[in-house]
Amino acid sequence: MSETVTNNKETRGFQSEVKQLLHLMIHSLYSNKEIFLRELISNASDASDKLRFQALSNSELYQGDADLGVKLSFDEKANTLTISDNGIGMSRDDVIEHLGTIAKSGTADFFSKLSEEQSKDSQLIGQFGVGFYSAFIVADAVTVRTRAAGVASDQAVQWHSAGEGEYTIETVNKESRGTDIVLHMREEGKEFLNEWRLREVISKYSDHIGIPVFIQTVVRDDEGNETEQKTWEQVNKAQALWTRSKSDISDEEYQEFYKHVSHDFAEPLVWAHNRVEGKNDYTSLLYIPSKAPWDMMNRDHKSGLKLYVQRVFIMDDAEQFMPSYLRFVRGLIDSNDLPLNVSREILQDNKVTQSLRSACTKRVLTTLERLAKNEPEKYQSFWKEFGLVMKEGPAEDFANKEKVAGLLRFASTENTSSEQNVGLADYVARMKEGQDKIFYLTADSYSAAKNSPHLEQFKAKGLEVILMYDRIDEWLMNYLTEFDGKQFQSITKAGLDLSQFEDEAEKEKQKETEQEFKSVVERTKEYLGDRVKEVRTTFKLASTPAVVVTDDFEMGTQMAKLLEAAGQAVPEVKYILEINPNHDLVKRMADEPDEQAFGRWVEVLLGQAMLAERGSMEDPTQFVGAINQLLAKA
Ligand code: ADP
Ligand code: MG
């Protein structure tokens, strides 16, 4: 290394999130400390990828002059381990941005969720992706010397930190392009100052990356004695994993590669590796994670796909190749059809992009279908993590609507728990003779759905109802109108008709009762005036005196709530009051000669029905007043 010309030296503080991350990491990842090597080699490999990519448009930067690779050397006396690459390097601004802050939005939020309980944190923090900062698990001080491609040797940058709140940065001299990372080992890191330990970790984590990883070894003479000479020995295969044939790749290799591309600590749930020749010529390696990334629901969540063209890395976050509802998919696509100088703009409306996107989408859906069929328990764990995102599918992906619908899971009256594990195909298979609709109910919570008075007649008739209680469900049902040729029917809509499940005698009797009740209905309507759209008798209730429903094409309660929560102006929902003529309360009301007292009964019925439907009412005082007056008289 050449002499350091101190220049422009300054001390800067880490962003507070970085301090938090460093603290948490050192305290929760010590049992997993070898991962620092995976992270640093992974960064070196990314840096080589980026250099190759930039050289496509600026050949000055790299002309294949030196082969790209990573070199590891250690010095037991000095207690240091050095990881060097000849990749893209970093400018002073890059260093400040990448090694002093965490750019991801929502980070502060994420950290506030981490508890002091460390066993849980190690998983969470792994999900977050610790990257470069993992160096501090094994090192009590780290020096980074880096020279960006295309920059003069005296404009290199040195960064140094003991990982405690501050770092220094200065301009130095560096002969060669790329980055050296020097780790000053803590006691716990000393085991890595050992050739065999390093070889072991590299082959475990870095066999599959595309550039060679070298380790410095001592040359031995003919008798096997150590000499003064040292040499570089390649320790990994250095063949990009996806270019190898499927049958040669072990599950462990796929899993390690996943950690490299995804920055996830956990094992992937499933993956699909395909080479396609013909109209389009490409390889895809797509992974479904086992855990949802911490920021999956953030607006600016990045897609997890990398794009390669003819084995050259082109970009991260290639969101063009996957619809947004599959944004949890990680992995890569390597195309032989796209031009090397492809940009995001070119990808935007490009035929190749479109057909790759559609093929990759299908591949993910098929992989999930297979998982659901062959390993339902695994699929259930997938659903718990990603179900909410999958529910965006029917709205976004018209072409695959039926496939996506088949992958959805819901709670249902068939089960006793809130677990979403009923598929629409299960439902259809259980449909009753003559049933041609899929009945569902949306509510604020599972218990509100399960206890809804609307379910009474379904219980009595033994009809299954799908219970939906996620916020997104009401919106989903605007797009999901049928499955397997069967229409969906909300059971809180006025158009619900279950007469096909009733016999003639029952219908006859209902007609009679309805006739007898006509005057009560009219009196009620008279009293309520514009407060409801309509009043009618219903025979679908058992233990509940009244419910409110909405007309089929009117906005329903859950939709109104959804819009309200989004801050939109919502027109008033027009409710229809349905009263149960067989209920004792209603019978008493019908017998009430005094108009004022009758009005109180109506208030009680409507108030109850609104409470059950909305969880709130417009005028609680009026409701309570009516109850009190009735009670006082009783
Ligand atoms: P990630 O790899 O997920 O982006 P890291 O914490 O591992 O996060 O690295 C942060 C950033 O620092 C990288 O995105 C890259 O810009 C920069 N970086 C880290 N190591 C190197 C390196 N060896 N060469 C060039 N840039 C690097
Ligand atoms: Mg990294």
Short mmCIF file of C-alpha atoms in Angstrom, two decimals, residues 13-310:
data_model
loop_
_atom_site.label_atom_id
_atom_site.label_comp_id
_atom_site.label_asym_id
_atom_site.label_seq_id
_atom_site.Cartn_x
_atom_site.Cartn_y
_atom_site.Cartn_z
CA GLY A 13 -21.33 11.27 13.22
CA PHE A 14 -23.35 8.29 12.08
CA GLN A 15 -27.01 8.79 11.42
CA SER A 16 -28.84 7.71 14.58
CA GLU A 17 -30.35 4.68 12.83
CA VAL A 18 -26.85 3.44 12.03
CA LYS A 19 -25.85 3.75 15.67
CA GLN A 20 -28.88 1.75 16.65
CA LEU A 21 -28.19 -0.87 14.03
CA LEU A 22 -24.56 -1.22 15.10
CA HIS A 23 -25.55 -1.61 18.71
CA LEU A 24 -28.27 -4.16 18.04
CA MET A 25 -26.18 -6.10 15.61
CA ILE A 26 -23.19 -6.53 17.84
CA HIS A 27 -25.41 -7.68 20.67
CA SER A 28 -27.74 -9.96 18.79
CA LEU A 29 -25.68 -11.52 16.03
CA TYR A 30 -22.60 -12.69 17.89
CA SER A 31 -23.80 -16.29 17.63
CA ASN A 32 -23.92 -15.91 13.87
CA LYS A 33 -20.78 -13.88 13.44
CA GLU A 34 -19.37 -15.54 10.32
CA ILE A 35 -22.04 -13.85 8.20
CA PHE A 36 -19.87 -10.71 8.05
CA LEU A 37 -17.79 -12.49 5.43
CA ARG A 38 -20.78 -13.33 3.31
CA GLU A 39 -21.89 -9.70 3.44
CA LEU A 40 -18.50 -8.23 2.56
CA ILE A 41 -17.84 -10.70 -0.25
CA SER A 42 -21.35 -10.10 -1.49
CA ASN A 43 -20.62 -6.36 -1.61
CA ALA A 44 -17.38 -7.00 -3.49
CA SER A 45 -19.26 -9.09 -5.99
CA ASP A 46 -21.91 -6.37 -6.38
CA ALA A 47 -19.12 -3.83 -6.92
CA SER A 48 -17.67 -5.94 -9.76
CA ASP A 49 -21.11 -6.30 -11.29
CA LYS A 50 -21.59 -2.56 -11.18
CA LEU A 51 -18.22 -1.91 -12.77
CA ARG A 52 -18.94 -4.24 -15.66
CA PHE A 53 -22.27 -2.59 -16.12
CA GLN A 54 -20.92 0.96 -16.14
CA ALA A 55 -18.17 -0.06 -18.53
CA LEU A 56 -20.84 -0.93 -21.08
CA SER A 57 -21.40 2.77 -21.66
CA ASN A 58 -17.95 3.98 -20.61
CA SER A 59 -15.29 1.56 -21.72
CA GLU A 60 -12.56 3.70 -20.13
CA LEU A 61 -13.59 2.34 -16.77
CA TYR A 62 -12.81 -1.26 -17.38
CA GLN A 63 -11.44 -3.08 -20.38
CA GLY A 64 -11.01 -6.44 -18.88
CA ASP A 65 -7.56 -5.18 -17.87
CA ALA A 66 -7.45 -7.01 -14.62
CA ASP A 67 -9.74 -9.88 -13.93
CA LEU A 68 -12.36 -9.02 -11.40
CA GLY A 69 -12.16 -10.83 -8.12
CA VAL A 70 -11.98 -10.65 -4.34
CA LYS A 71 -8.81 -11.20 -2.35
CA LEU A 72 -8.64 -12.12 1.30
CA SER A 73 -5.52 -11.86 3.36
CA PHE A 74 -4.83 -11.78 7.07
CA ASP A 75 -2.06 -10.84 9.41
CA GLU A 76 -2.09 -12.59 12.75
CA LYS A 77 0.47 -10.27 14.28
CA ALA A 78 -1.36 -7.12 13.29
CA ASN A 79 -4.66 -8.85 14.07
CA THR A 80 -6.23 -7.81 10.78
CA LEU A 81 -8.25 -9.37 8.00
CA THR A 82 -8.36 -7.55 4.65
CA ILE A 83 -10.96 -8.03 1.95
CA SER A 84 -10.02 -6.37 -1.35
CA ASP A 85 -11.87 -6.03 -4.58
CA ASN A 86 -11.21 -4.28 -7.88
CA GLY A 87 -14.80 -3.33 -8.52
CA ILE A 88 -16.50 0.03 -8.94
CA GLY A 89 -15.16 1.63 -5.73
CA MET A 90 -16.71 4.62 -4.01
CA SER A 91 -16.31 8.39 -4.17
CA ARG A 92 -16.24 10.51 -1.00
CA ASP A 93 -19.95 11.21 -1.36
CA ASP A 94 -20.70 7.54 -1.93
CA VAL A 95 -18.82 6.65 1.23
CA ILE A 96 -20.68 9.22 3.30
CA GLU A 97 -23.97 8.07 1.91
CA HIS A 98 -23.44 4.32 2.04
CA LEU A 99 -21.23 3.87 5.08
CA GLY A 100 -22.72 6.53 7.32
CA THR A 101 -26.45 6.38 6.77
CA ILE A 102 -29.21 3.93 6.03
CA ALA A 103 -31.18 5.24 3.11
CA LYS A 104 -34.16 2.94 3.38
CA SER A 105 -37.25 4.79 4.44
CA GLY A 106 -39.13 3.45 7.40
CA THR A 107 -35.93 2.38 9.13
CA ALA A 108 -36.60 4.37 12.28
CA ASP A 109 -40.01 2.76 12.48
CA PHE A 110 -38.53 -0.66 12.06
CA PHE A 111 -36.02 -0.14 14.84
CA SER A 112 -38.63 1.12 17.22
CA LYS A 113 -40.30 -2.26 16.87
CA LEU A 114 -37.21 -4.18 17.90
CA SER A 115 -37.39 -5.18 21.50
CA GLU A 116 -34.63 -5.63 24.01
CA GLU A 117 -35.28 -9.32 23.74
CA GLN A 118 -32.30 -10.38 21.71
CA SER A 119 -33.23 -13.78 20.39
CA LYS A 120 -36.09 -12.28 18.44
CA ASP A 121 -34.00 -9.37 17.26
CA SER A 122 -31.47 -11.51 15.52
CA GLN A 123 -34.18 -12.74 13.20
CA LEU A 124 -35.68 -9.34 12.68
CA ILE A 125 -32.40 -7.69 12.09
CA GLY A 126 -31.48 -10.38 9.61
CA GLN A 127 -34.63 -9.59 7.75
CA PHE A 128 -33.59 -5.98 7.64
CA GLY A 129 -30.27 -6.85 6.00
CA VAL A 130 -27.23 -5.72 7.94
CA GLY A 131 -24.77 -5.55 5.05
CA PHE A 132 -21.53 -3.68 5.47
CA TYR A 133 -22.11 -2.86 9.13
CA SER A 134 -21.91 -6.55 9.99
CA ALA A 135 -18.14 -6.06 9.91
CA PHE A 136 -18.48 -4.73 13.45
CA ILE A 137 -19.69 -8.07 14.75
CA VAL A 138 -16.11 -9.31 14.55
CA ALA A 139 -14.10 -6.08 14.33
CA ASP A 140 -13.64 -3.32 16.87
CA ALA A 141 -12.35 -1.02 14.17
CA VAL A 142 -12.77 -1.00 10.41
CA THR A 143 -10.77 0.87 7.80
CA VAL A 144 -12.10 1.18 4.27
CA ARG A 145 -9.86 2.44 1.50
CA THR A 146 -11.59 2.88 -1.78
CA ARG A 147 -10.91 4.35 -5.18
CA ALA A 148 -13.80 4.80 -7.56
CA ALA A 149 -13.36 3.65 -11.16
CA GLY A 150 -12.18 6.51 -13.36
CA VAL A 151 -10.81 8.56 -10.46
CA ALA A 152 -7.14 9.55 -10.02
CA SER A 153 -5.04 7.56 -7.56
CA ASP A 154 -4.57 10.54 -5.23
CA GLN A 155 -8.32 11.02 -4.96
CA ALA A 156 -9.07 7.80 -3.12
CA VAL A 157 -10.95 7.87 0.17
CA GLN A 158 -10.23 6.37 3.55
CA TRP A 159 -12.99 5.77 6.05
CA HIS A 160 -12.26 4.62 9.56
CA SER A 161 -14.50 3.86 12.50
CA ALA A 162 -14.57 2.00 15.75
CA GLY A 163 -18.30 1.61 15.30
CA GLU A 164 -19.18 3.92 18.13
CA GLY A 165 -21.08 6.87 16.82
CA GLU A 166 -18.39 8.45 14.67
CA TYR A 167 -16.16 7.87 11.71
CA THR A 168 -13.37 9.79 10.02
CA ILE A 169 -13.05 10.30 6.32
CA GLU A 170 -10.07 11.61 4.40
CA THR A 171 -8.60 11.73 0.93
CA VAL A 172 -5.75 9.29 0.41
CA ASN A 173 -3.64 7.75 -2.26
CA LYS A 174 -4.52 4.29 -3.57
CA GLU A 175 -2.73 2.63 -6.44
CA SER A 176 -5.48 0.43 -7.76
CA ARG A 177 -9.16 0.75 -8.42
CA GLY A 178 -11.62 -0.78 -5.97
CA THR A 179 -12.04 -1.23 -2.27
CA ASP A 180 -9.95 -2.65 0.58
CA ILE A 181 -11.72 -3.34 3.82
CA VAL A 182 -9.43 -3.86 6.75
CA LEU A 183 -10.95 -5.39 9.86
CA HIS A 184 -9.14 -4.98 13.17
CA MET A 185 -10.41 -8.04 14.92
CA ARG A 186 -12.00 -8.19 18.36
CA GLU A 187 -11.23 -11.15 20.56
CA GLU A 188 -14.31 -12.91 19.13
CA GLY A 189 -13.11 -12.36 15.57
CA LYS A 190 -9.69 -13.89 15.91
CA GLU A 191 -10.83 -17.31 14.77
CA PHE A 192 -11.09 -15.84 11.27
CA LEU A 193 -7.38 -15.13 11.13
CA ASN A 194 -6.99 -18.67 9.99
CA GLU A 195 -6.79 -20.00 6.46
CA TRP A 196 -8.94 -23.06 7.05
CA ARG A 197 -11.64 -21.24 8.88
CA LEU A 198 -11.80 -18.72 6.05
CA ARG A 199 -11.93 -21.43 3.41
CA GLU A 200 -14.76 -23.10 5.25
CA VAL A 201 -16.85 -19.94 5.46
CA ILE A 202 -16.17 -18.92 1.86
CA SER A 203 -17.17 -22.25 0.43
CA LYS A 204 -20.28 -22.20 2.55
CA TYR A 205 -21.41 -18.74 1.53
CA SER A 206 -19.65 -17.71 -1.62
CA ASP A 207 -19.24 -20.69 -3.89
CA HIS A 208 -21.98 -19.53 -6.18
CA ILE A 209 -21.03 -15.92 -6.81
CA GLY A 210 -19.76 -15.12 -10.27
CA ILE A 211 -16.29 -13.80 -9.45
CA PRO A 212 -13.35 -15.71 -8.01
CA VAL A 213 -12.50 -15.38 -4.34
CA PHE A 214 -8.80 -15.77 -3.58
CA ILE A 215 -7.11 -16.39 -0.31
CA GLN A 216 -3.49 -15.63 0.42
CA THR A 217 -1.58 -18.75 1.33
CA VAL A 218 1.98 -19.50 2.22
CA VAL A 219 3.95 -21.41 -0.37
CA ARG A 220 5.48 -24.62 0.97
CA ASP A 221 8.68 -26.16 -0.26
CA ASP A 222 9.11 -29.71 -1.48
CA GLU A 223 9.35 -31.01 2.07
CA GLY A 224 6.17 -29.28 3.04
CA ASN A 225 7.81 -26.54 5.08
CA GLU A 226 6.51 -23.00 4.96
CA THR A 227 8.57 -20.59 2.88
CA GLU A 228 8.66 -16.79 2.93
CA GLN A 229 6.67 -16.72 -0.28
CA LYS A 230 2.95 -16.18 -0.50
CA THR A 231 0.53 -16.86 -3.31
CA TRP A 232 -3.16 -16.39 -4.14
CA GLU A 233 -5.32 -19.44 -4.32
CA GLN A 234 -8.87 -19.48 -5.62
CA VAL A 235 -11.26 -21.05 -3.14
CA ASN A 236 -14.71 -20.82 -4.71
CA LYS A 237 -16.19 -22.21 -7.91
CA ALA A 238 -16.85 -18.72 -9.29
CA GLN A 239 -19.50 -19.85 -11.67
CA ALA A 240 -22.69 -17.89 -11.30
CA LEU A 241 -25.14 -20.35 -9.81
CA TRP A 242 -27.99 -19.82 -12.24
CA THR A 243 -25.78 -20.66 -15.22
CA ARG A 244 -25.20 -24.15 -13.86
CA SER A 245 -27.51 -27.00 -14.59
CA LYS A 246 -30.28 -27.65 -12.11
CA SER A 247 -29.29 -31.20 -11.42
CA ASP A 248 -25.82 -30.09 -10.30
CA ILE A 249 -27.08 -27.65 -7.72
CA SER A 250 -27.86 -28.75 -4.19
CA ASP A 251 -30.61 -27.29 -2.04
CA GLU A 252 -27.96 -25.81 0.24
CA GLU A 253 -26.41 -23.99 -2.72
CA TYR A 254 -29.76 -22.59 -3.78
CA GLN A 255 -30.36 -21.49 -0.21
CA GLU A 256 -27.01 -19.75 0.11
CA PHE A 257 -27.45 -18.04 -3.20
CA TYR A 258 -30.81 -16.81 -2.02
CA LYS A 259 -29.16 -15.13 0.95
CA HIS A 260 -26.72 -13.46 -1.40
CA VAL A 261 -29.38 -12.01 -3.70
CA SER A 262 -31.99 -11.25 -1.09
CA HIS A 263 -30.02 -10.00 1.93
CA ASP A 264 -32.35 -12.22 3.95
CA PHE A 265 -31.06 -14.44 6.76
CA ALA A 266 -33.88 -16.93 6.72
CA GLU A 267 -34.15 -19.84 4.31
CA PRO A 268 -36.35 -19.33 1.25
CA LEU A 269 -39.65 -21.19 1.23
CA VAL A 270 -39.46 -22.43 -2.38
CA TRP A 271 -37.74 -21.53 -5.59
CA ALA A 272 -38.07 -22.10 -9.32
CA HIS A 273 -35.04 -22.24 -11.59
CA ASN A 274 -35.76 -22.35 -15.31
CA ARG A 275 -33.83 -22.03 -18.50
CA VAL A 276 -35.99 -21.21 -21.48
CA GLU A 277 -34.93 -21.30 -25.09
CA GLY A 278 -37.00 -20.50 -28.14
CA LYS A 279 -38.90 -17.33 -28.78
CA ASN A 280 -37.40 -15.83 -25.68
CA ASP A 281 -34.06 -16.99 -24.46
CA TYR A 282 -33.56 -16.51 -20.75
CA THR A 283 -32.92 -18.04 -17.36
CA SER A 284 -34.93 -17.17 -14.32
CA LEU A 285 -34.26 -18.07 -10.72
CA LEU A 286 -37.18 -16.97 -8.57
CA TYR A 287 -37.43 -17.37 -4.81
CA ILE A 288 -40.35 -17.04 -2.44
CA PRO A 289 -39.07 -15.97 0.98
CA SER A 290 -40.32 -17.62 4.14
CA LYS A 291 -40.74 -14.30 5.94
CA ALA A 292 -42.24 -11.09 4.66
CA PRO A 293 -39.62 -8.35 4.38
CA TRP A 294 -40.04 -5.75 7.09
CA ASP A 295 -40.94 -3.03 4.60
CA MET A 296 -43.22 -5.01 2.30
CA MET A 297 -46.15 -2.70 2.97
CA ASN A 298 -44.15 0.50 2.50
CA ARG A 299 -45.09 2.42 -0.57
CA ASP A 300 -41.56 2.51 -1.90
CA HIS A 301 -40.79 -1.13 -1.26
CA LYS A 302 -38.24 -2.24 -3.84
CA SER A 303 -38.73 -5.18 -6.09
CA GLY A 304 -36.35 -7.99 -5.35
CA LEU A 305 -35.42 -9.00 -8.87
CA LYS A 306 -32.04 -8.44 -10.42
CA LEU A 307 -31.75 -8.18 -14.16
CA TYR A 308 -28.79 -9.65 -16.03
CA VAL A 309 -28.27 -9.55 -19.75
CA GLN A 310 -26.01 -12.25 -21.11
#
